[in-house]
Amino acid sequence: MTHQHLEVRDKFTGEVIGSVPLADRDAVDRAVTAAKDAFPAWSHTPAHRRSDVLFRAADMLEARRDEIATTIAREAGKAWKYAVAEAERGVETFRFSAEEAKRIHGETVPMDASAAGEGRWGFWVRVPVGVVAAITPFNFPLNLVAHKVGPALAAGNSVVLKPASTTPLTAALLCDVLRQCGLPPGVLELVVGPGSTVGDWLVTDRRVAKVSFTGSPSVGESIVRAAGLKKVTMELGNNSGTIVEPDADLTAAIPRCVMSAFANSGQVCISLQRLYVHASIFEDFTRRFVAATAALKVGNPMERDCDVGPMISQSEVARVVAWIAEAEQDGARVLAGGRSDGSMLQPTVLCDVAASMNVMCQEVFAPVVCLVSYDDFDAALAALDDSEYGLQAGVWTNDLRKAFRAIERLDCGGVMVNDTSIFRVDHMPYGGNRRSGLGREGVRFAVEEMTNIKMVVIRA
Ligand code: NAP
């Protein structure tokens, strides 16, 4: 049995708000064994029953919305309004999963298209892979867990879930909800502990059929190496960019860009980090953008009108403050923010940046946005695309030809027209290219990643 516990703190007050058992190697082994043992019965549970469990879980999450939002706001430091929005999205992700459970199907194959197939009937079906290891980050402690657990259970897999060590309480609450909604024992196991041990034991366990990971590119890369011959889905980072053309509706674009840069203290994989604004509107845009940034309410995330809470840790603040200082040394100017206090970093706007600065070319994952003036739309597209990452991008324009140039030109998982990189709803395909990842989530697409195709040929 495990005896050690992990204390979880409120990221704004520092107060201990809960604790969870820390898994040791035996506990991880027991969790995988339980998931493996539970798999045959769950995978043979009729789809409508799996769907019922997921619908009930969605209803219970909805009924407990405020309790869940409070847990998210405190353990992740997420401003209340965004914590509520996440709790509501989690409900929707479970409803999508419940619906998807009923429509997992294959196709017939016209076998006689080949002479060798004459006289045969063929069809393929999707079958669950087995035990899925779900490893999740701190920034959406409910919805990014829901994006793995919901589709995995819908498809008939069992799951061992390892949430981020900074935010395990929401995941524990979700597991409790699913148990209460009739999920059989063993089908969803929770293990909490450091990624370097608990995460690694899971990834390297040969009984795990699939690793579904959301987190940083460097950890993702090490997991792909360690996992060996397993299916993997990698949802990784981005230094997301958005372009604003002079024909855009600035009244809509400016507040949306401010929100996209600073919601959840910029700790969103599709947070707006590089904002390219046409030179003819740059001055006006910048003045209005900086004024809107200065008006944000920064502080205690539990206050109902808070816009920006703390970052996840003081060490993360220190990393970003160093990046801002480096950028300033190399000629960047701070137009707003830049100051920090403990784990709070003021929403920060930079200009006069260069593409080679860390705040531009690395994922900043903090409330920091860089404003860049451009003259030529195609050059702006090229600059935006000149990145190791390729998750999502935004383009504000009412010129259809320019919108399509962007759609064709940008090598990324999603292009948002008249919006920023941050737009996402939970049933659309979502994921990145290059260092942003492998595979796609979004319930139906996650189900595809968590199933194998089985071909059946019948000789008549
Ligand atoms: P992280 O440090 O990579 O951690 C993510 C998860 O991986 C945590 O549960 C962590 O455990 C675990 N882990 C760490 N090392 C591991 C290892 N060697 N083997 C197995 N697991 C390991 O990421 P984070 O700081 O929590 O999240 C921020 C990153 O996530 C950003 O890069 C962001 O862009 C990305 N993200 C991507 C998406 C997307 O959908 N594309 C969505 C959200 C976030 P511990 O907590 O114990 O370290």
Tab-separated table of N, CA and C in Angstrom, residues 88-211:
chain	number	residue	atom	x	y	z
A	88	GLU	N	-17.829	23.805	-17.694
A	88	GLU	CA	-18.934	23.622	-18.652
A	88	GLU	C	-18.462	22.885	-19.909
A	89	ARG	N	-17.246	23.186	-20.333
A	89	ARG	CA	-16.718	22.451	-21.496
A	89	ARG	C	-16.505	20.978	-21.155
A	90	GLY	N	-16.106	20.706	-19.937
A	90	GLY	CA	-15.922	19.304	-19.517
A	90	GLY	C	-17.225	18.531	-19.634
A	91	VAL	N	-18.336	19.177	-19.255
A	91	VAL	CA	-19.666	18.552	-19.379
A	91	VAL	C	-19.919	18.228	-20.846
A	92	GLU	N	-19.626	19.203	-21.700
A	92	GLU	CA	-19.898	19.015	-23.130
A	92	GLU	C	-19.008	17.914	-23.716
A	93	THR	N	-17.768	17.869	-23.290
A	93	THR	CA	-16.865	16.827	-23.810
A	93	THR	C	-17.390	15.436	-23.423
A	94	PHE	N	-17.927	15.314	-22.211
A	94	PHE	CA	-18.511	14.021	-21.832
A	94	PHE	C	-19.776	13.714	-22.620
A	95	ARG	N	-20.581	14.758	-22.905
A	95	ARG	CA	-21.793	14.500	-23.716
A	95	ARG	C	-21.396	14.080	-25.132
A	96	PHE	N	-20.398	14.757	-25.708
A	96	PHE	CA	-19.935	14.348	-27.047
A	96	PHE	C	-19.435	12.897	-27.000
A	97	SER	N	-18.745	12.546	-25.932
A	97	SER	CA	-18.205	11.187	-25.816
A	97	SER	C	-19.344	10.174	-25.716
A	98	ALA	N	-20.374	10.529	-24.940
A	98	ALA	CA	-21.529	9.628	-24.787
A	98	ALA	C	-22.208	9.411	-26.139
A	99	GLU	N	-22.298	10.472	-26.928
A	99	GLU	CA	-22.920	10.357	-28.252
A	99	GLU	C	-22.036	9.528	-29.175
A	100	GLU	N	-20.739	9.774	-29.102
A	100	GLU	CA	-19.797	9.097	-30.002
A	100	GLU	C	-19.759	7.587	-29.734
A	101	ALA	N	-19.976	7.199	-28.475
A	101	ALA	CA	-19.942	5.773	-28.118
A	101	ALA	C	-20.895	4.970	-28.998
A	102	LYS	N	-21.955	5.627	-29.460
A	102	LYS	CA	-22.995	4.900	-30.212
A	102	LYS	C	-22.754	4.893	-31.713
A	103	ARG	N	-21.709	5.552	-32.169
A	103	ARG	CA	-21.524	5.584	-33.638
A	103	ARG	C	-20.107	5.219	-34.063
A	104	ILE	N	-19.497	4.323	-33.310
A	104	ILE	CA	-18.164	3.847	-33.708
A	104	ILE	C	-18.388	2.659	-34.651
A	105	HIS	N	-18.026	2.827	-35.889
A	105	HIS	CA	-18.335	1.782	-36.866
A	105	HIS	C	-17.326	1.792	-37.997
A	106	GLY	N	-17.340	0.756	-38.790
A	106	GLY	CA	-16.434	0.649	-39.933
A	106	GLY	C	-17.160	0.815	-41.256
A	107	GLU	N	-16.674	0.076	-42.264
A	107	GLU	CA	-17.247	0.187	-43.618
A	107	GLU	C	-17.152	-1.173	-44.287
A	108	THR	N	-17.953	-1.338	-45.316
A	108	THR	CA	-17.746	-2.517	-46.150
A	108	THR	C	-16.664	-2.189	-47.185
A	109	VAL	N	-16.029	-3.236	-47.699
A	109	VAL	CA	-14.971	-3.055	-48.707
A	109	VAL	C	-15.396	-3.824	-49.964
A	110	PRO	N	-15.405	-3.184	-51.133
A	110	PRO	CA	-15.798	-3.909	-52.365
A	110	PRO	C	-14.687	-4.872	-52.776
A	111	MET	N	-14.729	-6.089	-52.223
A	111	MET	CA	-13.611	-7.011	-52.371
A	111	MET	C	-13.329	-7.348	-53.834
A	112	ASP	N	-14.400	-7.378	-54.663
A	112	ASP	CA	-14.202	-7.786	-56.057
A	112	ASP	C	-13.584	-6.688	-56.913
A	113	ALA	N	-13.152	-5.591	-56.282
A	113	ALA	CA	-12.366	-4.603	-57.033
A	113	ALA	C	-11.025	-5.214	-57.438
A	114	SER	N	-10.616	-6.238	-56.738
A	114	SER	CA	-9.424	-6.989	-57.135
A	114	SER	C	-9.878	-8.385	-57.591
A	115	ALA	N	-9.246	-8.898	-58.637
A	115	ALA	CA	-9.616	-10.238	-59.100
A	115	ALA	C	-9.427	-11.243	-57.977
A	116	ALA	N	-8.390	-11.001	-57.144
A	116	ALA	CA	-8.119	-11.941	-56.060
A	116	ALA	C	-9.189	-11.884	-54.979
A	117	GLY	N	-10.006	-10.815	-54.974
A	117	GLY	CA	-11.038	-10.689	-53.949
A	117	GLY	C	-12.390	-11.212	-54.387
A	118	GLU	N	-12.479	-11.665	-55.633
A	118	GLU	CA	-13.771	-12.152	-56.135
A	118	GLU	C	-14.303	-13.257	-55.237
A	119	GLY	N	-15.623	-13.211	-55.010
A	119	GLY	CA	-16.240	-14.282	-54.216
A	119	GLY	C	-16.062	-14.074	-52.715
A	120	ARG	N	-15.573	-12.908	-52.324
A	120	ARG	CA	-15.403	-12.651	-50.884
A	120	ARG	C	-16.178	-11.400	-50.483
A	121	TRP	N	-16.660	-11.405	-49.240
A	121	TRP	CA	-17.262	-10.226	-48.633
A	121	TRP	C	-16.272	-9.663	-47.641
A	122	GLY	N	-16.154	-8.348	-47.615
A	122	GLY	CA	-15.201	-7.760	-46.667
A	122	GLY	C	-15.779	-6.557	-45.941
A	123	PHE	N	-15.438	-6.426	-44.702
A	123	PHE	CA	-15.775	-5.204	-43.956
A	123	PHE	C	-14.743	-5.012	-42.855
A	124	TRP	N	-14.637	-3.759	-42.393
A	124	TRP	CA	-13.755	-3.516	-41.253
A	124	TRP	C	-14.516	-2.860	-40.122
A	125	VAL	N	-14.029	-3.149	-38.919
A	125	VAL	CA	-14.642	-2.576	-37.718
A	125	VAL	C	-13.547	-1.905	-36.887
A	126	ARG	N	-13.957	-1.029	-35.986
A	126	ARG	CA	-13.014	-0.419	-35.044
A	126	ARG	C	-13.125	-1.130	-33.709
A	127	VAL	N	-11.979	-1.533	-33.157
A	127	VAL	CA	-11.997	-2.213	-31.864
A	127	VAL	C	-11.105	-1.436	-30.886
A	128	PRO	N	-11.481	-1.451	-29.594
A	128	PRO	CA	-10.665	-0.721	-28.613
A	128	PRO	C	-9.270	-1.319	-28.511
A	129	VAL	N	-8.289	-0.476	-28.168
A	129	VAL	CA	-6.898	-0.951	-28.158
A	129	VAL	C	-6.549	-1.730	-26.901
A	130	GLY	N	-7.211	-1.420	-25.775
A	130	GLY	CA	-6.875	-2.068	-24.505
A	130	GLY	C	-6.690	-1.025	-23.412
A	131	VAL	N	-5.520	-1.049	-22.761
A	131	VAL	CA	-5.264	-0.079	-21.682
A	131	VAL	C	-4.649	1.193	-22.274
A	132	VAL	N	-5.288	2.321	-22.009
A	132	VAL	CA	-4.766	3.625	-22.448
A	132	VAL	C	-4.132	4.322	-21.243
A	133	ALA	N	-2.887	4.766	-21.393
A	133	ALA	CA	-2.265	5.618	-20.375
A	133	ALA	C	-2.533	7.055	-20.781
A	134	ALA	N	-3.212	7.800	-19.913
A	134	ALA	CA	-3.560	9.202	-20.196
A	134	ALA	C	-2.721	10.084	-19.280
A	135	ILE	N	-1.875	10.913	-19.879
A	135	ILE	CA	-0.983	11.778	-19.085
A	135	ILE	C	-1.314	13.221	-19.444
A	136	THR	N	-1.666	14.010	-18.428
A	136	THR	CA	-2.256	15.328	-18.705
A	136	THR	C	-1.501	16.468	-18.004
A	137	PRO	N	-1.636	17.689	-18.563
A	137	PRO	CA	-0.924	18.861	-18.019
A	137	PRO	C	-1.773	19.613	-16.990
A	138	PHE	N	-1.207	20.691	-16.460
A	138	PHE	CA	-1.872	21.420	-15.371
A	138	PHE	C	-2.894	22.433	-15.856
A	139	ASN	N	-2.827	22.840	-17.121
A	139	ASN	CA	-3.527	24.080	-17.476
A	139	ASN	C	-5.021	23.925	-17.708
A	140	PHE	N	-5.496	22.706	-18.011
A	140	PHE	CA	-6.942	22.437	-18.045
A	140	PHE	C	-7.170	21.125	-17.293
A	141	PRO	N	-7.227	21.197	-15.963
A	141	PRO	CA	-7.219	19.967	-15.170
A	141	PRO	C	-8.468	19.117	-15.332
A	142	LEU	N	-9.558	19.694	-15.857
A	142	LEU	CA	-10.743	18.883	-16.143
A	142	LEU	C	-10.831	18.549	-17.625
A	143	ASN	N	-10.836	19.583	-18.482
A	143	ASN	CA	-11.232	19.328	-19.866
A	143	ASN	C	-10.187	18.542	-20.657
A	144	LEU	N	-8.923	18.690	-20.315
A	144	LEU	CA	-7.932	17.909	-21.064
A	144	LEU	C	-7.882	16.466	-20.560
A	145	VAL	N	-8.334	16.246	-19.334
A	145	VAL	CA	-8.519	14.875	-18.845
A	145	VAL	C	-9.749	14.282	-19.546
A	146	ALA	N	-10.821	15.098	-19.621
A	146	ALA	CA	-12.055	14.648	-20.280
A	146	ALA	C	-11.790	14.255	-21.736
A	147	HIS	N	-10.874	14.971	-22.418
A	147	HIS	CA	-10.585	14.690	-23.825
A	147	HIS	C	-9.906	13.338	-24.021
A	148	LYS	N	-9.378	12.763	-22.960
A	148	LYS	CA	-8.763	11.435	-23.066
A	148	LYS	C	-9.695	10.381	-22.476
A	149	VAL	N	-10.196	10.651	-21.262
A	149	VAL	CA	-11.016	9.654	-20.567
A	149	VAL	C	-12.342	9.428	-21.308
A	150	GLY	N	-13.002	10.506	-21.748
A	150	GLY	CA	-14.304	10.371	-22.415
A	150	GLY	C	-14.224	9.479	-23.654
A	151	PRO	N	-13.382	9.833	-24.638
A	151	PRO	CA	-13.291	9.006	-25.848
A	151	PRO	C	-12.772	7.588	-25.563
A	152	ALA	N	-11.832	7.452	-24.620
A	152	ALA	CA	-11.296	6.112	-24.324
A	152	ALA	C	-12.409	5.211	-23.806
A	153	LEU	N	-13.212	5.716	-22.878
A	153	LEU	CA	-14.303	4.904	-22.317
A	153	LEU	C	-15.388	4.673	-23.362
A	154	ALA	N	-15.667	5.690	-24.180
A	154	ALA	CA	-16.672	5.532	-25.238
A	154	ALA	C	-16.300	4.371	-26.152
A	155	ALA	N	-15.006	4.241	-26.436
A	155	ALA	CA	-14.547	3.214	-27.383
A	155	ALA	C	-14.404	1.844	-26.730
A	156	GLY	N	-14.544	1.758	-25.409
A	156	GLY	CA	-14.437	0.466	-24.733
A	156	GLY	C	-13.053	0.166	-24.191
A	157	ASN	N	-12.212	1.176	-24.082
A	157	ASN	CA	-10.882	0.974	-23.485
A	157	ASN	C	-10.954	1.142	-21.970
A	158	SER	N	-9.949	0.634	-21.275
A	158	SER	CA	-9.763	1.024	-19.882
A	158	SER	C	-8.603	2.021	-19.839
A	159	VAL	N	-8.531	2.777	-18.732
A	159	VAL	CA	-7.619	3.924	-18.680
A	159	VAL	C	-6.858	3.951	-17.361
A	160	VAL	N	-5.561	4.236	-17.441
A	160	VAL	CA	-4.824	4.640	-16.242
A	160	VAL	C	-4.454	6.103	-16.465
A	161	LEU	N	-4.937	6.942	-15.556
A	161	LEU	CA	-4.791	8.389	-15.706
A	161	LEU	C	-3.724	8.914	-14.759
A	162	LYS	N	-2.751	9.671	-15.344
A	162	LYS	CA	-1.776	10.376	-14.508
A	162	LYS	C	-1.898	11.875	-14.774
A	163	PRO	N	-2.552	12.598	-13.857
A	163	PRO	CA	-2.677	14.049	-14.056
A	163	PRO	C	-1.397	14.753	-13.642
A	164	ALA	N	-1.307	16.048	-13.943
A	164	ALA	CA	-0.157	16.847	-13.518
A	164	ALA	C	-0.090	16.861	-11.992
A	165	SER	N	1.127	16.834	-11.464
A	165	SER	CA	1.291	16.781	-10.005
A	165	SER	C	0.798	18.060	-9.327
A	166	THR	N	0.763	19.165	-10.060
A	166	THR	CA	0.298	20.421	-9.457
A	166	THR	C	-1.230	20.484	-9.389
A	167	THR	N	-1.935	19.677	-10.210
A	167	THR	CA	-3.406	19.800	-10.287
A	167	THR	C	-4.117	18.436	-10.296
A	168	PRO	N	-3.892	17.594	-9.289
A	168	PRO	CA	-4.527	16.268	-9.346
A	168	PRO	C	-5.939	16.227	-8.752
A	169	LEU	N	-6.372	17.305	-8.053
A	169	LEU	CA	-7.635	17.212	-7.301
A	169	LEU	C	-8.846	17.145	-8.235
A	170	THR	N	-8.812	17.910	-9.323
A	170	THR	CA	-9.941	17.881	-10.264
A	170	THR	C	-10.045	16.490	-10.901
A	171	ALA	N	-8.893	15.901	-11.230
A	171	ALA	CA	-8.898	14.558	-11.834
A	171	ALA	C	-9.475	13.541	-10.848
A	172	ALA	N	-9.125	13.686	-9.560
A	172	ALA	CA	-9.641	12.763	-8.543
A	172	ALA	C	-11.164	12.918	-8.432
A	173	LEU	N	-11.616	14.173	-8.521
A	173	LEU	CA	-13.057	14.432	-8.454
A	173	LEU	C	-13.779	13.782	-9.642
A	174	LEU	N	-13.171	13.903	-10.815
A	174	LEU	CA	-13.770	13.313	-12.016
A	174	LEU	C	-13.853	11.789	-11.884
A	175	CYS	N	-12.802	11.160	-11.380
A	175	CYS	CA	-12.814	9.701	-11.210
A	175	CYS	C	-13.934	9.301	-10.247
A	176	ASP	N	-14.118	10.097	-9.205
A	176	ASP	CA	-15.166	9.840	-8.232
A	176	ASP	C	-16.544	9.936	-8.903
A	177	VAL	N	-16.724	10.961	-9.725
A	177	VAL	CA	-17.995	11.137	-10.441
A	177	VAL	C	-18.279	9.911	-11.318
A	178	LEU	N	-17.270	9.455	-12.058
A	178	LEU	CA	-17.483	8.321	-12.970
A	178	LEU	C	-17.822	7.041	-12.190
A	179	ARG	N	-17.164	6.845	-11.057
A	179	ARG	CA	-17.487	5.681	-10.208
A	179	ARG	C	-18.940	5.753	-9.773
A	180	GLN	N	-19.345	6.929	-9.305
A	180	GLN	CA	-20.732	7.090	-8.826
A	180	GLN	C	-21.737	6.900	-9.956
A	181	CYS	N	-21.296	7.092	-11.181
A	181	CYS	CA	-22.213	6.956	-12.327
A	181	CYS	C	-22.204	5.548	-12.902
A	182	GLY	N	-21.566	4.620	-12.220
A	182	GLY	CA	-21.662	3.224	-12.606
A	182	GLY	C	-20.492	2.681	-13.399
A	183	LEU	N	-19.390	3.417	-13.489
A	183	LEU	CA	-18.233	2.862	-14.198
A	183	LEU	C	-17.653	1.726	-13.348
A	184	PRO	N	-17.514	0.527	-13.913
A	184	PRO	CA	-17.059	-0.602	-13.101
A	184	PRO	C	-15.631	-0.394	-12.571
A	185	PRO	N	-15.318	-1.008	-11.429
A	185	PRO	CA	-13.976	-0.883	-10.852
A	185	PRO	C	-12.903	-1.310	-11.850
A	186	GLY	N	-11.793	-0.610	-11.836
A	186	GLY	CA	-10.653	-0.986	-12.679
A	186	GLY	C	-10.672	-0.326	-14.044
A	187	VAL	N	-11.836	0.103	-14.522
A	187	VAL	CA	-11.910	0.657	-15.883
A	187	VAL	C	-11.198	2.014	-15.958
A	188	LEU	N	-11.209	2.738	-14.838
A	188	LEU	CA	-10.463	4.007	-14.788
A	188	LEU	C	-9.672	4.036	-13.487
A	189	GLU	N	-8.366	4.006	-13.600
A	189	GLU	CA	-7.481	4.034	-12.434
A	189	GLU	C	-6.728	5.356	-12.427
A	190	LEU	N	-6.562	5.915	-11.223
A	190	LEU	CA	-5.839	7.182	-11.085
A	190	LEU	C	-4.509	6.922	-10.382
A	191	VAL	N	-3.430	7.397	-10.958
A	191	VAL	CA	-2.130	7.340	-10.271
A	191	VAL	C	-1.534	8.748	-10.266
A	192	VAL	N	-1.083	9.168	-9.100
A	192	VAL	CA	-0.531	10.521	-8.978
A	192	VAL	C	0.917	10.428	-8.544
A	193	GLY	N	1.755	11.230	-9.186
A	193	GLY	CA	3.168	11.246	-8.809
A	193	GLY	C	3.983	11.870	-9.915
A	194	PRO	N	5.266	12.049	-9.694
A	194	PRO	CA	6.098	12.755	-10.675
A	194	PRO	C	6.107	12.061	-12.041
A	195	GLY	N	6.109	12.888	-13.072
A	195	GLY	CA	6.161	12.340	-14.421
A	195	GLY	C	7.403	11.490	-14.639
A	196	SER	N	8.525	11.927	-14.046
A	196	SER	CA	9.796	11.219	-14.302
A	196	SER	C	9.798	9.799	-13.742
A	197	THR	N	8.940	9.510	-12.773
A	197	THR	CA	8.860	8.133	-12.251
A	197	THR	C	7.504	7.527	-12.630
A	198	VAL	N	6.437	8.018	-12.006
A	198	VAL	CA	5.111	7.423	-12.223
A	198	VAL	C	4.729	7.468	-13.707
A	199	GLY	N	4.978	8.612	-14.347
A	199	GLY	CA	4.662	8.742	-15.768
A	199	GLY	C	5.486	7.757	-16.587
A	200	ASP	N	6.769	7.686	-16.271
A	200	ASP	CA	7.661	6.824	-17.035
A	200	ASP	C	7.319	5.345	-16.841
A	201	TRP	N	6.953	4.942	-15.624
A	201	TRP	CA	6.579	3.536	-15.402
A	201	TRP	C	5.378	3.166	-16.265
A	202	LEU	N	4.442	4.124	-16.383
A	202	LEU	CA	3.255	3.858	-17.200
A	202	LEU	C	3.620	3.722	-18.677
A	203	VAL	N	4.417	4.688	-19.138
A	203	VAL	CA	4.762	4.752	-20.569
A	203	VAL	C	5.524	3.494	-20.997
A	204	THR	N	6.342	2.966	-20.101
A	204	THR	CA	7.192	1.826	-20.473
A	204	THR	C	6.553	0.479	-20.123
A	205	ASP	N	5.366	0.494	-19.547
A	205	ASP	CA	4.704	-0.772	-19.192
A	205	ASP	C	4.206	-1.455	-20.472
A	206	ARG	N	4.620	-2.673	-20.691
A	206	ARG	CA	4.273	-3.344	-21.955
A	206	ARG	C	2.792	-3.685	-22.057
A	207	ARG	N	2.087	-3.643	-20.939
A	207	ARG	CA	0.643	-3.945	-20.988
A	207	ARG	C	-0.171	-2.729	-21.446
A	208	VAL	N	0.467	-1.565	-21.458
A	208	VAL	CA	-0.221	-0.356	-21.943
A	208	VAL	C	-0.175	-0.366	-23.468
A	209	ALA	N	-1.362	-0.222	-24.101
A	209	ALA	CA	-1.415	-0.320	-25.564
A	209	ALA	C	-1.247	1.040	-26.229
A	210	LYS	N	-1.566	2.096	-25.483
A	210	LYS	CA	-1.574	3.427	-26.113
A	210	LYS	C	-1.252	4.489	-25.071
A	211	VAL	N	-0.427	5.442	-25.457
A	211	VAL	CA	-0.142	6.577	-24.579
A	211	VAL	C	-0.758	7.817	-25.215
